[in-house]
């Protein structure tokens, strides 16, 4: 009898882990860091270097799944390590709550993911190595943690590739989220199909990919869907702007700004980065990227210009402020002192570091106020609105839907005859 169980993302936003089992064979969908892992390891308290998985398992901050992790990584925890030869891992995307523990997986357990996910993982490794001695690197990417363990051998799976693993057939579909390579999977078992969305949205650049996934998944016995925005009451999550609207707003801000522009955004939202680079070009502006961003983006394969804040570069910016946009993270903020800024400038906050509500965000706003620079926020979420979540469920019309990756699973209320089940952590639910 095939079963499905949940080892993360239960009642919390993030860290989804879906285990499908049949006759001793296992498919694990996603293997990220647990949230809130901060309960025991709030920055700067960290698990001990080299023993991170051990230190997380000991306090219940990692999934207790036997025969998955390397023996050396779980030694002393009581959890059985090594491989049973009947387990495979599939990753939906490169956010740390979905991929963060793969460095601990036993090398004989195969791990599959989209080519873009593998590329981002490698780019992070490259930039991680370049900035290993820099303690602020972790804050800027907030995810140095994803480089825990050893460099994993991830097997790339193209869009709509299927593979047979024991009694399972697994197919990868591209879906839309705020990172390239985002995937959904459909796992066929003898007792029916399990469709898993990973993180998903309808207001990104590729809603048609979500539609195609929903069509492929239509009538599945089980749907596991993320529910991040359920229970959040804000305009940004209930009526999120589309990425295309952000492009337009970005262009409008560029039209209206005569002076130097400062900007922050997220390194892994690569499609937005590419789009902003192109839009900036049409306005005769070049984006200068901080060292960390530039290393990461170059390792991913983009050609970008780095800001080094050298005398010559600062002189160039001072003589032609309308020719540049300077990307700034928390660490670069004091350079505001040396840049030609004032009321004709603007700081564009497009979802990056620092978050405006954080202490560093308050620092940023104090700097902007002191130098009379306006702030323009333009961002959107990587997660489907509550309405869009319900629409996707309605398109698929599964027999059973499990809301995951949400604080408020009870707010998913599908139309009949679909049944919603709020999962318990680690409990096995039979299929069919
Ligand atoms: Zn997530
Ligand atoms: Zn995500």
PDB file of N, CA and C in Angstrom, residues 11 150 177:
ATOM      1  N   UNK A  11       2.176  23.115   9.097  1.00  0.00           N
ATOM      2  CA  UNK A  11       1.795  24.225   9.982  1.00  0.00           C
ATOM      3  C   UNK A  11       2.792  25.369   9.996  1.00  0.00           C
ATOM      4  N   UNK A 150      28.596  18.363   1.912  1.00  0.00           N
ATOM      5  CA  UNK A 150      29.486  18.289   0.755  1.00  0.00           C
ATOM      6  C   UNK A 150      28.748  18.713  -0.499  1.00  0.00           C
ATOM      7  N   UNK A 177       7.685  30.468 -10.061  1.00  0.00           N
ATOM      8  CA  UNK A 177       8.004  30.914  -8.704  1.00  0.00           C
ATOM      9  C   UNK A 177       9.038  32.020  -8.912  1.00  0.00           C
TER      10      UNK A 177
END
